[in-house]
Amino acid sequence: NAGVMQNPRHLVRRRGQEARLRCSPMKGHSHVYWYRQLPEEGLKFMVYLQKENIIDESGMPKERFSAEFPKEGPSILRIQQVVRGDSAAYFCASSPPIGTADNNEQFFGPGTRLTVL
Amino acid sequence: SQQGEEDPQALSIQEGENATMNCSYKTSINNLQWYRQNSGRGLVHLILIRSNEREKHSGRLRVTLDTSKKSSSLLITASRAADTASYFCATDQAGTALIFGKGTTLSVSS
């Protein structure tokens, strides 16, 4: 059973370009979370999605950032017009449907390290 | 806002010694989880302790939770060089987003 998959693992963009980060949850998991980690910091929650629904986006910057989790395919975190301050590691986590596990144990992917030049 | 705060920020010990890391948080929680992160890698889930539990063991790991003090500790016994990593506590308040502390960087030398 493959774990959470993220790609690309490393992404380099110039200021003003767009970054697309992909996350495939573990098989059977229907909840996806995106977190951002700045250097020497802990992870900060960005957004929580279920299939075709954004449940909680309270951690998302109001502009340039968007996320989706379509019925088919991976979850996408999209950053438009990237700036140097967007350079960070972006982690995706998934968890099983509510009712199958009441612990909210989240399984993390290896992350995408975004560098903005 | 930061929920969990780990203490100390950095810890250096010799192989075979025990390592203790502490985590404090601010609001009521459903559970508290500890994760390990090796340099430049993803997070590995270590252990989850529910709000109605006081102590939990997993191999060389021992976690305690004191909800009255809003604090938790992670003890790694008989540490090994391979335990060198950053350790984060994360609190689950409402069954959705986890709130992470800044982590403790553990260095185990042989």
Short mmCIF file of C-alpha atoms in Angstrom, two decimals:
data_model
loop_
_atom_site.label_atom_id
_atom_site.label_comp_id
_atom_site.label_asym_id
_atom_site.label_seq_id
_atom_site.Cartn_x
_atom_site.Cartn_y
_atom_site.Cartn_z
CA ASN A 1 0.00 0.00 0.00
CA ALA A 2 1.77 3.09 -1.24
CA GLY A 3 1.97 6.03 1.11
CA VAL A 4 1.10 9.62 0.35
CA MET A 5 2.75 10.65 -2.89
CA GLN A 6 3.82 14.16 -3.72
CA ASN A 7 5.39 15.53 -6.86
CA PRO A 8 7.52 17.12 -7.81
CA ARG A 9 9.90 16.67 -4.89
CA HIS A 10 11.77 19.81 -5.83
CA LEU A 11 10.45 22.74 -7.85
CA VAL A 12 12.30 25.86 -8.89
CA ARG A 13 10.36 28.86 -10.18
CA ARG A 14 11.24 32.43 -11.03
CA ARG A 15 9.30 35.27 -9.47
CA GLY A 16 5.98 35.76 -11.21
CA GLN A 17 5.65 32.17 -12.46
CA GLU A 18 3.08 29.65 -11.32
CA ALA A 19 3.78 26.64 -9.12
CA ARG A 20 1.61 23.52 -9.13
CA LEU A 21 2.12 20.96 -6.42
CA ARG A 22 0.41 17.58 -6.57
CA CYS A 23 -0.59 15.18 -3.85
CA SER A 24 -2.04 11.68 -4.13
CA PRO A 25 -3.46 10.47 -0.82
CA MET A 26 -3.09 6.98 0.52
CA LYS A 27 -5.48 4.45 -0.96
CA GLY A 28 -8.82 4.66 0.78
CA HIS A 29 -8.17 8.09 2.25
CA SER A 30 -10.62 10.81 1.35
CA HIS A 31 -9.25 13.70 3.41
CA VAL A 32 -6.29 15.78 2.30
CA TYR A 33 -4.44 18.49 4.21
CA TRP A 34 -1.78 20.89 2.99
CA TYR A 35 0.85 22.35 5.29
CA ARG A 36 3.74 24.74 4.70
CA GLN A 37 7.06 24.61 6.50
CA LEU A 38 9.41 27.56 6.45
CA PRO A 39 13.10 26.97 7.31
CA GLU A 40 13.68 26.22 11.00
CA GLU A 41 9.92 26.30 11.65
CA GLY A 42 7.18 23.80 12.34
CA LEU A 43 4.43 23.03 9.88
CA LYS A 44 1.62 25.54 9.43
CA PHE A 45 -1.81 24.37 8.30
CA MET A 46 -3.05 25.78 5.03
CA VAL A 47 -6.14 23.95 3.81
CA TYR A 48 -8.23 20.84 4.40
CA LEU A 49 -10.12 19.22 1.55
CA GLN A 50 -12.36 16.29 0.86
CA LYS A 51 -13.24 15.10 -2.62
CA GLU A 52 -14.59 18.11 -4.55
CA ASN A 53 -14.96 20.18 -1.38
CA ILE A 54 -12.83 22.65 0.53
CA ILE A 55 -13.65 22.12 4.18
CA ASP A 56 -11.30 24.56 5.90
CA GLU A 57 -9.04 27.06 4.17
CA SER A 58 -8.39 29.26 7.16
CA GLY A 59 -4.62 28.89 6.77
CA MET A 60 -4.48 29.82 3.11
CA PRO A 61 -3.20 33.24 2.08
CA LYS A 62 -6.08 35.23 0.63
CA GLU A 63 -4.39 35.89 -2.69
CA ARG A 64 -2.45 33.80 -5.22
CA PHE A 65 -3.02 30.47 -3.44
CA SER A 66 -5.71 27.95 -4.32
CA ALA A 67 -6.31 24.26 -3.76
CA GLU A 68 -8.53 21.60 -5.21
CA PHE A 69 -9.20 17.91 -4.76
CA PRO A 70 -11.18 16.72 -7.78
CA LYS A 71 -13.29 13.60 -7.96
CA GLU A 72 -10.58 11.95 -10.01
CA GLY A 73 -6.87 12.58 -9.72
CA PRO A 74 -4.58 14.16 -7.17
CA SER A 75 -5.07 17.19 -5.02
CA ILE A 76 -3.43 20.30 -6.44
CA LEU A 77 -2.00 23.26 -4.55
CA ARG A 78 -1.55 26.14 -6.95
CA ILE A 79 0.48 29.26 -6.29
CA GLN A 80 0.19 32.01 -8.84
CA GLN A 81 2.77 34.76 -9.40
CA VAL A 82 5.20 33.27 -6.91
CA VAL A 83 7.40 35.51 -4.76
CA ARG A 84 10.58 34.71 -2.88
CA GLY A 85 8.65 34.44 0.37
CA ASP A 86 6.78 31.44 -1.03
CA SER A 87 9.99 29.41 -0.88
CA ALA A 88 9.26 26.63 1.59
CA ALA A 89 8.55 22.94 1.91
CA TYR A 90 4.93 22.09 1.22
CA PHE A 91 3.62 18.91 2.79
CA CYS A 92 0.46 17.03 2.06
CA ALA A 93 -1.16 14.66 4.51
CA SER A 94 -4.12 12.34 4.19
CA SER A 95 -6.43 10.61 6.63
CA PRO A 96 -9.17 8.01 6.28
CA PRO A 97 -12.89 8.89 6.19
CA ILE A 98 -14.47 9.97 9.45
CA GLY A 99 -15.87 6.96 11.23
CA THR A 100 -13.13 4.60 10.14
CA ALA A 101 -10.62 6.13 12.54
CA ASP A 102 -11.44 8.63 15.22
CA ASN A 103 -7.89 9.69 15.86
CA ASN A 104 -7.31 12.10 12.99
CA GLU A 105 -3.99 10.39 12.46
CA GLN A 106 -2.54 12.05 9.41
CA PHE A 107 -0.04 10.39 7.12
CA PHE A 108 2.41 12.75 5.52
CA GLY A 109 4.00 12.74 2.10
CA PRO A 110 7.69 13.51 1.51
CA GLY A 111 6.97 17.13 0.63
CA THR A 112 7.69 19.44 -2.28
CA ARG A 113 10.50 21.89 -1.78
CA LEU A 114 9.72 25.06 -3.67
CA THR A 115 12.51 27.51 -4.41
CA VAL A 116 11.65 30.86 -5.92
CA LEU A 117 14.54 32.63 -7.59
CA SER B 1 -1.10 31.10 16.01
CA GLN B 2 1.33 28.58 17.46
CA GLN B 3 -0.31 25.99 19.64
CA GLY B 4 2.49 23.65 20.64
CA GLU B 5 5.83 24.88 21.86
CA GLU B 6 8.62 22.36 22.27
CA ASP B 7 11.36 22.63 24.81
CA PRO B 8 14.31 22.55 24.50
CA GLN B 9 14.86 23.91 20.99
CA ALA B 10 17.99 21.79 20.64
CA LEU B 11 19.35 18.81 22.54
CA SER B 12 22.70 17.06 22.18
CA ILE B 13 23.37 13.73 23.88
CA GLN B 14 25.57 10.67 23.64
CA GLU B 15 24.41 7.31 22.34
CA GLY B 16 22.82 5.27 25.07
CA GLU B 17 21.54 8.27 27.02
CA ASN B 18 17.87 9.15 27.32
CA ALA B 19 16.39 12.17 25.57
CA THR B 20 13.42 14.07 26.96
CA MET B 21 11.49 16.67 25.00
CA ASN B 22 8.58 18.69 26.29
CA CYS B 23 5.62 20.27 24.57
CA SER B 24 3.20 22.85 25.91
CA TYR B 25 -0.03 23.92 24.30
CA LYS B 26 -2.71 26.51 24.89
CA THR B 27 -6.21 25.19 24.31
CA SER B 28 -8.14 21.99 24.95
CA ILE B 29 -7.35 19.13 22.59
CA ASN B 30 -8.74 15.84 21.29
CA ASN B 31 -5.31 14.28 21.10
CA LEU B 32 -1.64 15.11 20.83
CA GLN B 33 0.72 13.53 18.34
CA TRP B 34 4.50 13.37 18.06
CA TYR B 35 6.30 13.32 14.73
CA ARG B 36 9.92 12.92 13.68
CA GLN B 37 11.50 14.66 10.72
CA ASN B 38 14.91 13.80 9.41
CA SER B 39 16.76 16.66 7.77
CA GLY B 40 15.17 17.57 4.47
CA ARG B 41 12.64 14.75 4.63
CA GLY B 42 8.96 14.24 5.38
CA LEU B 43 7.33 13.59 8.72
CA VAL B 44 7.07 10.21 10.34
CA HIS B 45 4.24 9.64 12.82
CA LEU B 46 5.60 8.33 16.11
CA ILE B 47 2.78 8.15 18.60
CA LEU B 48 -0.67 9.55 19.36
CA ILE B 49 -2.03 10.07 22.85
CA ARG B 50 -5.68 10.86 23.44
CA SER B 51 -6.84 13.53 25.85
CA ASN B 52 -8.14 10.91 28.28
CA GLU B 53 -4.83 9.03 28.36
CA ARG B 54 -1.93 9.87 30.64
CA GLU B 55 0.88 7.72 29.33
CA LYS B 56 1.66 5.66 26.27
CA HIS B 57 4.57 3.49 25.20
CA SER B 58 5.86 2.41 21.83
CA GLY B 59 9.18 0.60 21.75
CA ARG B 60 11.79 2.98 23.13
CA LEU B 61 9.32 5.86 23.17
CA ARG B 62 7.31 6.96 26.16
CA VAL B 63 4.82 9.81 25.94
CA THR B 64 3.01 11.45 28.83
CA LEU B 65 0.16 13.91 28.74
CA ASP B 66 -0.94 16.25 31.52
CA THR B 67 -4.07 18.04 30.39
CA SER B 68 -4.26 20.09 33.59
CA LYS B 69 -0.89 21.62 32.75
CA LYS B 70 -1.47 21.46 29.01
CA SER B 71 1.83 19.72 28.49
CA SER B 72 3.29 16.54 27.08
CA SER B 73 6.69 14.93 27.13
CA LEU B 74 8.43 12.52 24.79
CA LEU B 75 11.12 10.28 26.23
CA ILE B 76 13.44 8.32 23.97
CA THR B 77 15.36 5.73 25.94
CA ALA B 78 18.78 4.30 25.03
CA SER B 79 19.17 6.74 22.16
CA ARG B 80 20.98 5.84 18.95
CA ALA B 81 22.70 7.94 16.31
CA ALA B 82 19.75 7.14 14.01
CA ASP B 83 17.46 9.03 16.40
CA THR B 84 19.11 12.28 15.27
CA ALA B 85 16.24 14.32 13.84
CA SER B 86 13.78 17.08 14.63
CA TYR B 87 10.81 16.13 16.79
CA PHE B 88 7.49 17.95 16.64
CA CYS B 89 4.40 17.79 18.75
CA ALA B 90 1.09 18.46 17.05
CA THR B 91 -2.27 19.01 18.67
CA ASP B 92 -5.64 18.07 17.28
CA GLN B 93 -8.33 20.42 18.58
CA ALA B 94 -11.30 19.72 16.39
CA GLY B 95 -10.50 16.66 14.33
CA THR B 96 -9.19 18.58 11.36
CA ALA B 97 -5.97 20.56 11.09
CA LEU B 98 -3.02 19.65 13.27
CA ILE B 99 -1.23 22.53 14.95
CA PHE B 100 2.52 22.02 15.16
CA GLY B 101 5.18 23.45 17.41
CA LYS B 102 8.56 24.61 16.15
CA GLY B 103 10.25 21.38 17.12
CA THR B 104 13.20 20.11 19.09
CA THR B 105 16.37 19.28 17.18
CA LEU B 106 17.96 16.18 18.68
CA SER B 107 21.56 15.28 17.95
CA VAL B 108 22.86 11.91 19.14
CA SER B 109 26.58 11.37 18.84
CA SER B 110 28.33 8.02 18.92
#
